[in-house]
CSV table of C-alpha atoms and ligand atoms in Angstrom, one decimal:
chain,number,residue,atom,x,y,z
N,222,MET,CA,0.0,0.0,0.0
N,223,LYS,CA,1.3,3.5,-0.9
N,224,ASN,CA,2.4,5.7,1.9
N,225,SER,CA,0.0,8.4,0.8
N,226,THR,CA,-2.9,6.0,1.0
N,227,LEU,CA,-1.8,4.9,4.5
N,228,LEU,CA,-1.6,8.6,5.6
N,229,ILE,CA,-5.0,9.6,4.1
N,230,ARG,CA,-6.8,6.5,5.6
N,231,SER,CA,-5.2,7.1,9.0
N,232,LEU,CA,-6.1,10.7,9.1
N,233,LEU,CA,-9.7,9.9,8.1
N,234,ILE,CA,-9.9,7.3,10.9
N,235,ILE,CA,-8.6,9.8,13.5
N,236,ALA,CA,-10.8,12.7,12.3
N,237,ILE,CA,-14.0,10.6,12.3
N,238,THR,CA,-13.3,8.9,15.6
N,239,ALA,CA,-12.3,12.1,17.4
N,240,GLY,CA,-14.9,14.2,15.6
N,241,ILE,CA,-17.9,12.3,16.9
N,242,PRO,CA,-17.4,12.9,20.6
N,243,HIS,CA,-16.5,16.5,19.9
N,244,ALA,CA,-19.6,17.1,17.9
N,245,LEU,CA,-21.7,15.5,20.6
N,246,ALA,CA,-20.1,17.7,23.3
N,247,PHE,CA,-20.6,20.8,21.1
N,248,TYR,CA,-24.3,20.2,20.5
N,249,SER,CA,-25.2,19.1,24.0
N,250,PRO,CA,-23.2,21.0,26.6
N,251,SER,CA,-23.6,18.8,29.7
N,252,ASP,CA,-21.7,21.1,32.0
N,253,PRO,CA,-23.6,24.3,32.2
N,254,LYS,CA,-21.3,27.3,32.6
N,255,PRO,CA,-22.1,30.3,34.8
N,256,ALA,CA,-23.4,32.3,31.9
N,257,VAL,CA,-25.1,35.7,32.5
N,258,ASN,CA,-28.8,34.9,32.9
N,259,THR,CA,-30.5,36.1,29.8
N,260,GLN,CA,-33.9,34.7,30.7
N,261,SER,CA,-34.5,36.7,33.8
N,262,GLU,CA,-37.9,37.9,32.6
N,263,GLU,CA,-39.1,34.5,32.1
N,264,LEU,CA,-37.7,33.4,35.4
N,265,SER,CA,-39.6,36.0,37.4
N,266,VAL,CA,-42.9,34.3,36.5
N,267,GLU,CA,-41.6,30.8,37.3
N,268,PRO,CA,-41.9,29.4,40.8
N,269,PRO,CA,-39.0,30.4,43.1
N,270,THR,CA,-37.5,26.9,43.0
N,271,ILE,CA,-36.3,27.6,39.5
N,272,GLU,CA,-34.4,30.6,40.6
N,273,GLN,CA,-32.8,28.5,43.3
N,274,ASP,CA,-31.8,26.2,40.5
N,275,THR,CA,-30.2,29.0,38.5
N,276,ILE,CA,-28.2,30.1,41.5
N,277,GLN,CA,-27.0,26.6,42.2
N,278,THR,CA,-26.0,26.2,38.5
N,279,ILE,CA,-23.6,29.1,38.9
N,280,TRP,CA,-21.7,27.2,41.6
N,281,LEU,CA,-21.6,23.9,39.8
N,282,SER,CA,-18.1,23.6,38.5
N,283,LYS,CA,-14.6,22.2,39.0
N,284,TYR,CA,-12.1,24.4,40.8
N,285,GLU,CA,-8.4,24.3,41.3
N,286,VAL,CA,-7.8,24.8,45.0
N,287,THR,CA,-4.8,26.6,46.4
N,288,PHE,CA,-4.3,26.3,50.2
N,289,GLU,CA,-2.6,29.3,51.8
N,290,GLY,CA,0.9,28.4,53.0
N,291,LEU,CA,0.9,25.0,51.2
N,292,GLN,CA,2.5,23.9,48.0
N,293,GLU,CA,0.0,21.1,47.4
N,294,LYS,CA,-3.1,21.8,45.5
N,295,ALA,CA,-6.3,20.0,44.7
N,296,VAL,CA,-9.1,20.0,42.2
N,297,TYR,CA,-12.6,20.2,43.8
N,298,GLN,CA,-15.9,19.8,42.2
N,299,ILE,CA,-19.2,21.1,43.4
N,300,LYS,CA,-22.0,18.8,42.4
N,301,LYS,CA,-25.7,18.7,42.8
N,302,GLU,CA,-27.0,15.5,44.4
N,303,GLY,CA,-30.7,15.4,45.0
N,304,ASN,CA,-31.5,18.9,45.9
N,305,SER,CA,-28.4,19.8,47.8
N,306,LEU,CA,-24.9,20.9,46.7
N,307,LYS,CA,-22.0,18.8,47.7
N,308,CYS,CA,-18.3,19.3,47.1
N,309,TYR,CA,-15.8,16.5,46.4
N,310,SER,CA,-12.1,16.6,46.1
N,311,ILE,CA,-11.5,14.8,42.8
N,312,GLU,CA,-7.8,15.2,42.3
N,313,LEU,CA,-4.7,15.9,44.4
N,314,ILE,CA,-1.7,17.7,43.1
N,315,ASP,CA,1.6,17.4,45.0
N,316,ALA,CA,4.3,20.0,45.3
N,317,LEU,CA,6.0,18.6,42.1
N,318,GLY,CA,2.8,18.9,40.1
N,319,ASN,CA,2.1,15.1,40.1
N,320,ARG,CA,-1.6,14.4,40.0
N,321,TYR,CA,-3.5,11.6,41.7
N,322,PRO,CA,-7.2,10.9,41.4
N,323,ASP,CA,-9.2,11.3,44.5
N,324,SER,CA,-12.8,11.1,45.6
N,325,THR,CA,-13.3,12.6,49.0
N,326,LEU,CA,-16.5,14.3,50.1
N,327,VAL,CA,-15.3,17.5,51.7
N,328,MET,CA,-18.6,19.4,51.9
N,329,SER,CA,-21.9,17.6,52.3
N,330,GLN,CA,-24.3,20.5,52.5
N,331,ILE,CA,-23.5,23.9,50.9
N,332,GLU,CA,-26.0,26.6,51.8
N,333,LEU,CA,-26.2,29.3,49.2
N,334,ASP,CA,-27.1,32.9,49.4
N,335,GLU,CA,-26.6,33.9,45.8
N,336,TYR,CA,-22.8,34.7,45.6
N,337,THR,CA,-21.9,33.8,49.1
N,338,ALA,CA,-22.3,30.4,50.8
N,339,LYS,CA,-21.7,28.6,54.1
N,340,SER,CA,-20.9,25.0,54.6
N,341,ASN,CA,-19.4,22.4,56.9
N,342,TYR,CA,-16.0,21.5,55.6
N,343,LYS,CA,-14.0,18.4,56.4
N,344,ILE,CA,-10.3,19.2,56.8
N,345,GLU,CA,-7.3,17.3,57.8
N,346,TYR,CA,-4.7,18.9,59.9
N,347,GLU,CA,-1.6,17.2,61.2
N,348,GLY,CA,-3.3,13.8,60.7
N,349,ASN,CA,-6.4,14.8,62.6
N,350,LYS,CA,-9.8,15.3,60.9
N,351,TYR,CA,-11.9,18.3,61.7
N,352,ASP,CA,-15.3,19.4,60.6
N,353,VAL,CA,-15.3,23.2,60.5
N,354,GLU,CA,-17.7,25.8,59.4
N,355,SER,CA,-16.5,27.6,56.3
N,356,TYR,CA,-17.6,30.7,54.4
N,357,LEU,CA,-17.4,31.0,50.6
N,358,VAL,CA,-17.5,34.1,48.5
N,359,MET,CA,-17.7,34.0,44.7
N,360,ASN,CA,-16.2,36.9,42.7
N,361,GLU,CA,-17.2,38.2,39.3
N,362,ALA,CA,-14.8,35.8,37.5
N,363,GLY,CA,-16.6,32.9,39.1
N,364,ASP,CA,-13.6,32.1,41.4
N,365,ILE,CA,-14.2,31.4,45.1
N,366,SER,CA,-12.4,32.5,48.2
N,367,LEU,CA,-12.9,30.4,51.3
N,368,ASN,CA,-12.3,31.2,55.0
N,369,TYR,CA,-12.7,29.3,58.1
N,370,THR,CA,-11.6,29.6,61.7
N,371,TYR,CA,-11.3,26.7,64.2
N,372,TYR,CA,-10.5,28.0,67.6
N,373,GLU,CA,-7.2,29.9,67.2
N,374,TYR,CA,-6.5,28.2,63.9
N,375,SER,CA,-7.7,29.8,60.6
N,376,GLY,CA,-7.4,28.9,57.0
N,377,LYS,CA,-7.8,30.6,53.7
N,378,GLU,CA,-8.2,29.0,50.2
N,379,THR,CA,-8.5,30.2,46.7
N,380,TRP,CA,-10.7,28.1,44.3
N,381,LYS,CA,-10.0,29.0,40.7
N,382,ARG,CA,-12.8,28.0,38.4
N,383,LEU,CA,-11.8,25.4,35.8
N,384,TYR,CA,-13.7,25.3,32.5
Y,206,MET,CA,-30.5,8.9,23.6
Y,207,GLU,CA,-29.7,10.6,26.9
Y,208,PHE,CA,-27.4,7.8,28.1
Y,209,LEU,CA,-25.0,8.9,25.4
Y,210,THR,CA,-24.2,12.2,27.1
Y,211,GLU,CA,-24.7,11.1,30.6
Y,212,THR,CA,-21.4,12.0,32.2
Y,213,PHE,CA,-19.6,9.8,34.8
Y,214,GLU,CA,-16.9,10.3,37.3
Y,215,LEU,CA,-13.3,9.5,36.6
Y,216,GLU,CA,-13.5,7.3,39.7
Y,217,GLU,CA,-16.3,5.2,38.3
Y,218,LEU,CA,-14.3,4.7,35.1
Y,219,GLN,CA,-11.2,3.7,37.1
Y,220,TYR,CA,-13.2,1.2,39.1
Y,221,PHE,CA,-14.6,-0.3,35.9
Y,222,PHE,CA,-11.3,-0.6,34.1
Y,223,ASP,CA,-9.5,-1.8,37.2
Y,224,TYR,CA,-11.8,-4.7,37.4
Y,225,ILE,CA,-11.0,-5.6,33.8
Y,226,ASN,CA,-7.3,-4.6,33.6
Y,227,ASN,CA,-6.0,-5.8,37.0
Y,228,GLY,CA,-8.8,-8.2,38.0
Y,229,SER,CA,-8.6,-10.3,34.8
Y,230,VAL,CA,-5.1,-11.4,35.7
Y,231,PHE,CA,-6.7,-13.4,38.6
Y,232,TYR,CA,-10.0,-14.5,37.2
Y,233,LEU,CA,-8.9,-15.1,33.6
Y,234,ILE,CA,-5.2,-15.1,32.9
Y,235,ILE,CA,-3.8,-17.3,35.7
Y,236,PRO,CA,-6.6,-19.9,35.5
Y,237,PHE,CA,-6.2,-20.0,31.7
Y,238,PHE,CA,-2.4,-20.4,32.0
Y,239,ILE,CA,-3.0,-23.4,34.4
Y,240,LEU,CA,-5.3,-24.9,31.8
Y,241,GLU,CA,-2.6,-24.4,29.1
Y,242,LEU,CA,0.0,-26.2,31.3
Y,243,ILE,CA,-2.5,-29.1,31.7
Y,244,ARG,CA,-2.9,-29.2,28.0
Y,245,TYR,CA,0.9,-29.2,27.5
Y,246,ALA,CA,1.0,-32.1,30.0
Y,247,VAL,CA,-1.7,-34.1,28.2
Y,248,LEU,CA,0.0,-33.6,24.9
Y,249,LYS,CA,3.2,-34.7,26.5
Y,250,LYS,CA,4.8,-31.4,25.5
Y,251,LEU,CA,5.4,-30.1,29.1
Y,252,ASN,CA,9.1,-29.7,29.7
Y,253,TRP,CA,11.6,-27.6,31.5
Y,254,ASN,CA,12.1,-25.3,28.6
Y,255,ILE,CA,8.4,-24.2,28.6
Y,256,LEU,CA,8.5,-23.7,32.4
Y,257,GLY,CA,11.8,-21.8,32.2
Y,258,ASP,CA,10.5,-19.7,29.3
Y,259,SER,CA,7.4,-18.8,31.2
Y,260,LEU,CA,9.4,-17.9,34.2
Y,261,ALA,CA,11.6,-15.6,32.1
Y,262,ASN,CA,8.4,-14.0,30.8
Y,263,VAL,CA,7.3,-13.2,34.3
Y,264,VAL,CA,10.7,-11.7,35.1
Y,265,THR,CA,10.6,-9.4,32.1
Y,266,VAL,CA,7.2,-8.1,33.0
Y,267,PHE,CA,8.5,-7.1,36.4
Y,268,ALA,CA,11.5,-5.3,34.8
Y,269,PHE,CA,9.0,-3.6,32.5
Y,270,ILE,CA,6.7,-2.5,35.3
Y,271,MET,CA,9.7,-1.0,37.1
Y,272,ILE,CA,10.7,1.0,34.1
Y,273,GLU,CA,7.1,2.0,33.5
Y,274,PHE,CA,6.8,3.1,37.1
Y,275,VAL,CA,9.9,5.3,37.1
Y,276,LEU,CA,9.0,6.7,33.7
Y,277,GLY,CA,5.4,7.3,34.7
Y,278,ALA,CA,6.3,9.2,37.9
Y,279,LEU,CA,9.0,11.3,36.2
Y,280,LEU,CA,7.6,12.0,32.8
Y,281,ILE,CA,4.3,10.7,31.7
Y,282,TYR,CA,2.1,12.5,34.2
Y,283,GLN,CA,3.9,15.8,33.8
Y,284,LEU,CA,4.0,15.6,30.1
Y,285,TYR,CA,0.4,14.4,29.6
Y,286,PHE,CA,-1.0,17.0,31.9
Y,287,TYR,CA,1.1,19.7,30.5
Y,288,VAL,CA,-0.2,18.8,27.0
Y,289,TYR,CA,-3.7,18.4,28.3
Y,290,GLU,CA,-3.8,21.8,29.9
Y,291,ASN,CA,-1.9,23.7,27.3
Y,292,ILE,CA,-2.0,22.2,23.8
Y,293,SER,CA,-5.3,20.4,23.5
Y,294,LEU,CA,-8.6,20.8,21.9
Y,295,PRO,CA,-11.5,21.6,24.3
Y,296,HIS,CA,-11.6,18.9,27.0
Y,297,LEU,CA,-14.2,16.2,26.3
Y,298,PRO,CA,-16.7,15.2,29.0
Y,299,LEU,CA,-16.5,11.6,30.3
Y,300,ASN,CA,-19.4,9.8,28.7
Y,301,ILE,CA,-20.0,6.5,26.9
Y,302,VAL,CA,-19.3,8.1,23.5
Y,303,THR,CA,-16.0,9.6,24.6
Y,304,VAL,CA,-14.9,6.4,26.2
Y,305,SER,CA,-15.7,4.4,23.1
Y,306,ALA,CA,-13.9,6.9,20.8
Y,307,CYS,CA,-11.0,6.7,23.2
Y,308,ILE,CA,-10.8,2.9,23.0
Y,309,LEU,CA,-10.9,3.1,19.2
Y,310,LEU,CA,-8.2,5.8,19.0
Y,311,ALA,CA,-6.0,4.1,21.6
Y,312,ASP,CA,-6.3,0.9,19.7
Y,313,PHE,CA,-5.5,2.7,16.5
Y,314,ALA,CA,-2.4,4.3,18.1
Y,315,TYR,CA,-1.4,0.8,19.4
Y,316,TYR,CA,-1.6,-0.4,15.8
Y,317,TRP,CA,0.8,2.2,14.5
Y,318,ASP,CA,3.1,2.0,17.5
Y,319,HIS,CA,3.3,-1.7,17.0
Y,320,ARG,CA,3.8,-1.4,13.3
Y,321,ILE,CA,6.6,1.0,13.7
Y,322,MET,CA,8.3,-1.1,16.4
Y,323,HIS,CA,8.4,-3.8,13.9
Y,324,ARG,CA,9.8,-1.6,11.1
Y,325,ILE,CA,12.6,0.4,12.7
Y,326,GLY,CA,15.8,-1.0,14.2
Y,327,ILE,CA,15.5,0.6,17.6
Y,328,GLY,CA,11.8,-0.4,17.9
Y,329,TRP,CA,12.6,-3.9,17.0
Y,330,ALA,CA,15.5,-4.0,19.5
Y,331,THR,CA,12.9,-3.8,22.3
Y,332,HIS,CA,9.9,-5.5,20.7
Y,333,THR,CA,11.8,-8.6,19.5
Y,334,VAL,CA,11.7,-9.6,23.2
Y,335,HIS,CA,8.0,-10.2,22.9
Y,336,HIS,CA,8.4,-12.3,19.8
Y,337,SER,CA,11.4,-14.3,20.9
Y,338,SER,CA,9.6,-17.1,22.6
Y,339,PRO,CA,9.3,-20.3,20.6
Y,340,HIS,CA,6.2,-21.1,22.6
Y,341,PHE,CA,2.8,-19.5,22.6
Y,342,ASN,CA,0.8,-19.2,25.8
Y,343,MET,CA,-0.6,-16.6,28.2
Y,344,SER,CA,2.7,-16.0,29.8
Y,345,VAL,CA,4.2,-14.8,26.5
Y,346,ALA,CA,1.8,-11.8,26.7
Y,347,TYR,CA,3.8,-10.6,29.6
Y,348,ARG,CA,7.2,-10.8,27.8
Y,349,PHE,CA,8.3,-7.2,27.4
Y,350,GLY,CA,11.4,-5.4,26.2
Y,351,PRO,CA,13.2,-2.5,28.0
Y,352,LEU,CA,11.7,0.3,25.9
Y,353,ASP,CA,8.3,-1.1,25.3
Y,354,ALA,CA,6.9,1.5,27.7
Y,355,VAL,CA,8.6,4.4,25.9
Y,356,PHE,CA,7.4,4.1,22.3
Y,357,PRO,CA,3.6,4.3,23.1
Y,358,ILE,CA,4.1,7.7,24.7
Y,359,PHE,CA,4.6,9.3,21.3
Y,360,PHE,CA,1.5,7.7,20.0
Y,361,SER,CA,-0.7,8.6,23.0
Y,362,LEU,CA,0.2,12.3,23.2
Y,363,PRO,CA,-1.8,13.2,20.1
Y,364,ILE,CA,-4.8,11.6,21.7
Y,365,VAL,CA,-4.4,13.9,24.7
Y,366,MET,CA,-4.1,16.8,22.3
Y,367,LEU,CA,-7.5,15.8,20.9
Y,368,GLY,CA,-9.0,16.6,24.3
Y,369,PHE,CA,-9.2,13.1,25.9
Y,370,ASN,CA,-8.6,13.0,29.6
Y,371,PRO,CA,-5.2,11.5,30.3
Y,372,TRP,CA,-6.4,9.3,33.1
Y,373,MET,CA,-9.1,7.8,30.9
Y,374,LEU,CA,-6.5,7.3,28.2
Y,375,LEU,CA,-4.2,5.5,30.6
Y,376,PHE,CA,-7.0,3.1,31.7
Y,377,VAL,CA,-8.0,2.5,28.1
Y,378,GLU,CA,-4.4,1.8,27.1
Y,379,LEU,CA,-4.1,-0.8,29.8
Y,380,PHE,CA,-7.4,-2.2,28.6
Y,381,VAL,CA,-6.0,-2.6,25.1
Y,382,GLN,CA,-3.0,-4.4,26.6
Y,383,SER,CA,-5.3,-6.7,28.7
Y,384,PHE,CA,-7.3,-7.6,25.7
Y,385,GLN,CA,-4.1,-8.4,23.9
Y,386,ALA,CA,-3.0,-10.6,26.7
Y,387,ILE,CA,-5.8,-13.1,26.4
Y,388,LEU,CA,-5.0,-13.7,22.7
Y,389,HIS,CA,-1.8,-15.5,23.5
Y,390,THR,CA,-3.1,-19.1,23.4
Y,391,GLU,CA,-3.2,-22.2,21.3
Y,392,VAL,CA,-6.3,-23.5,23.2
Y,393,ILE,CA,-8.8,-21.4,21.3
Y,394,GLY,CA,-9.1,-22.2,17.5
Y,395,LYS,CA,-11.0,-19.9,15.2
Y,396,LEU,CA,-14.0,-18.0,16.5
Y,397,PRO,CA,-17.3,-17.3,14.5
Y,398,GLY,CA,-16.8,-15.3,11.3
Y,399,PRO,CA,-18.1,-11.9,12.3
Y,400,ILE,CA,-15.8,-11.9,15.4
Y,401,GLU,CA,-12.8,-12.9,13.3
Y,402,TYR,CA,-13.7,-10.2,10.9
Y,403,ILE,CA,-13.9,-7.3,13.4
Y,404,PHE,CA,-11.8,-8.3,16.3
Y,405,ASN,CA,-8.2,-9.4,16.9
Y,406,THR,CA,-8.4,-13.1,17.9
Y,407,PRO,CA,-6.0,-15.8,19.1
Y,408,SER,CA,-5.9,-17.0,15.5
Y,409,HIS,CA,-4.9,-13.6,14.1
Y,410,HIS,CA,-2.4,-13.1,16.9
Y,411,ARG,CA,-0.8,-16.5,16.4
Y,412,VAL,CA,-0.1,-15.3,12.8
Y,413,HIS,CA,1.5,-12.2,14.2
Y,414,HIS,CA,3.9,-14.3,16.3
Y,415,GLY,CA,4.8,-16.6,13.3
Y,416,SER,CA,8.3,-16.6,11.8
Y,417,ASN,CA,6.8,-18.1,8.6
Y,418,GLU,CA,7.7,-16.0,5.6
Y,419,LYS,CA,4.0,-15.2,4.8
Y,420,TYR,CA,3.2,-14.2,8.4
Y,421,LEU,CA,6.1,-11.7,8.9
Y,422,ASP,CA,4.9,-8.2,9.9
Y,423,LYS,CA,1.3,-9.0,9.7
Y,424,ASN,CA,-1.7,-8.5,12.1
Y,425,TYR,CA,-0.4,-5.7,14.3
Y,426,ALA,CA,-3.9,-5.1,15.8
Y,427,GLY,CA,-4.6,-4.7,19.5
Y,428,ILE,CA,-8.4,-5.1,19.8
Y,429,PHE,CA,-9.7,-4.5,16.3
Y,430,ILE,CA,-8.3,-6.4,13.4
Y,431,ILE,CA,-10.1,-4.0,11.0
Y,432,TRP,CA,-7.0,-1.6,11.2
Y,433,ASP,CA,-4.9,-4.4,9.5
Y,434,ARG,CA,-7.6,-5.0,7.0
Y,435,MET,CA,-7.8,-1.3,6.1
Y,436,LEU,CA,-4.1,-0.7,6.1
Y,437,GLY,CA,-2.9,-3.7,4.1
Y,438,THR,CA,-1.2,-5.8,6.8
Y,439,PHE,CA,-3.8,-8.6,7.3
Y,440,ALA,CA,-2.9,-12.3,7.0
Y,441,LYS,CA,-5.2,-15.2,7.7
Y,442,GLU,CA,-4.0,-18.2,9.7
Y,443,GLU,CA,-3.6,-21.0,7.1
Y,444,GLU,CA,-0.3,-23.0,7.4
Y,445,LYS,CA,0.9,-24.0,10.8
Y,446,VAL,CA,2.5,-21.2,12.7
Y,447,VAL,CA,6.2,-21.5,13.6
Y,448,TYR,CA,6.5,-19.3,16.7
Y,449,GLY,CA,9.5,-17.1,17.3
Y,450,ILE,CA,11.9,-14.9,15.4
Y,451,THR,CA,13.9,-15.6,12.3
Y,452,GLN,CA,17.2,-15.8,14.2
Y,453,PRO,CA,16.1,-17.9,17.2
Y,454,LEU,CA,17.3,-16.8,20.7
Y,455,ASN,CA,17.6,-20.3,22.2
Y,456,SER,CA,17.7,-19.0,25.8
Y,457,ILE,CA,15.5,-18.9,28.8
Y,458,ASN,CA,17.9,-16.7,30.8
Y,459,PRO,CA,15.7,-13.7,31.7
Y,460,ILE,CA,18.6,-11.2,31.3
Y,461,LYS,CA,19.5,-12.5,27.9
Y,462,VAL,CA,15.9,-12.5,26.9
Y,463,PHE,CA,15.3,-8.9,28.1
Y,464,PHE,CA,18.4,-7.4,26.4
Y,465,HIS,CA,19.0,-9.5,23.4
Y,466,GLY,CA,17.5,-7.0,21.0
Y,467,PHE,CA,19.9,-4.3,22.1
Y,468,THR,CA,22.9,-6.6,22.2
Y,469,ARG,CA,22.2,-7.6,18.6
Y,470,LEU,CA,21.6,-4.0,17.5
Y,471,TYR,CA,24.9,-3.0,19.2
Y,472,HIS,CA,26.8,-5.7,17.4
Y,473,GLN,CA,25.3,-4.7,14.1
Y,474,MET,CA,26.2,-1.0,14.6
Y,475,LYS,CA,29.7,-1.8,15.8
Y,476,SER,CA,30.5,-3.9,12.8
Y,477,ALA,CA,29.1,-1.3,10.3
Y,478,LYS,CA,31.5,1.1,8.7
Y,479,GLY,CA,30.9,4.8,8.9
Y,480,LEU,CA,28.7,6.8,11.2
Y,481,ARG,CA,25.9,7.0,8.6
Y,482,SER,CA,25.6,3.2,8.3
Y,483,LYS,CA,25.9,2.8,12.1
Y,484,LEU,CA,23.0,5.2,12.7
Y,485,SER,CA,21.0,3.8,9.9
Y,486,PHE,CA,20.6,0.6,11.9
Y,487,LEU,CA,18.5,2.6,14.4
Y,488,ILE,CA,15.8,3.5,11.9
Y,489,ARG,CA,16.1,0.9,9.1
Y,490,PRO,CA,13.9,-2.2,9.3
Y,491,PRO,CA,15.3,-5.3,10.9
Y,492,GLY,CA,17.2,-7.4,8.3
Y,493,TRP,CA,18.5,-4.3,6.6
Y,494,THR,CA,22.2,-4.4,5.6
Y,495,PRO,CA,24.3,-1.3,4.7
Y,496,PRO,CA,24.8,-0.9,0.9
Y,497,ALA,CA,28.1,-2.2,-0.3
Y,498,ASP,CA,30.2,0.6,-1.8
F,665,LIG,ZN1,4.7,-7.6,17.4
F,666,LIG,ZN1,1.9,-11.0,21.2
């Protein structure tokens, strides 16, 4: 078989096989992004639960988490399960940048008030596990800053939105 | 049609593929290998050479895993994720369509990786190890050469660039390897026509391991034999397969087995005259000789 035939057939195989999932992802976006709400008029006549849904949607995303004073990072994901928002740690990134899959529930009930939120937060400090009350604030870019205090110990985190 | 776009978690995917990739060693490969040993015994073919050869295969797989481990920690994660974050098409969600496409692409990459390993000197130096056993049983599937973990990297990176999650790709690549493993047997004859047409089967892979003239450099497939059919490298199992390489190794010493490709390449390069001829051995197909001047 000629080299040019091999090349053309191979490129076709790759284009078709990779094209299908991309086309599907393009035409049915499954991860809603925090777009500006253009349907606010419609929403005002809908029951309030819909509005609650819209607010929740804004928070649903993956975030790269930087812990103040630590080199390790993590990727968190806020997900909707049933009617409540939960947050999972889905990936750990060590100081060298190596990534390890993870699946730890870190927040089991996030209470939203539009762009701020409050949640219990499971943290590990020097080998001990704590459940602390944390406060989250989302900025215009969709990133989150998180604060908590636990007796005299306090922590700060930046969650950068991943698209 | 909603199930097509229903996304799942990386962890679910890992769990599923772990069950197949790692689990199958225990519920499929080892029992099957015992069955093969019994078959050898019944046929009065069981001897120390087969047992020693199988042991050498297991030693090479451990050497291979160690190399893979070091390489993985140092290079693959960093490189894959760098490429994924910086030079990739939009990231694809994890759903059934993406996983299926990933299996097809990883298998196609395997085809080309495998074909190239057969057709360039440095590739053959490592891959000849897999082909050097004169026997054909499940343990041969685990017979690997020193650089067998390196070549696939070049063929998987483009898949990461196409937007496929590197972790998913890794699971899928191991899946292709696991599928390949169960093909190494003489116990299973030919399977029903449609299966033999689409999938790589023990029969097709026996051909790949043949040193018979008409079987050389044929049936490179991992899971799907259709790639060989489309790209002109398919051969059907007709005459009896003579397993092994054209210049037999005649050794069950694991160290010899593991390095013989590189020793042979080194000797060829050493005896060649001129730098050009020496280096040509790295990229020319096996069996190539420098032109006489
Ligand atoms: Zn081969
Ligand atoms: Zn094989």
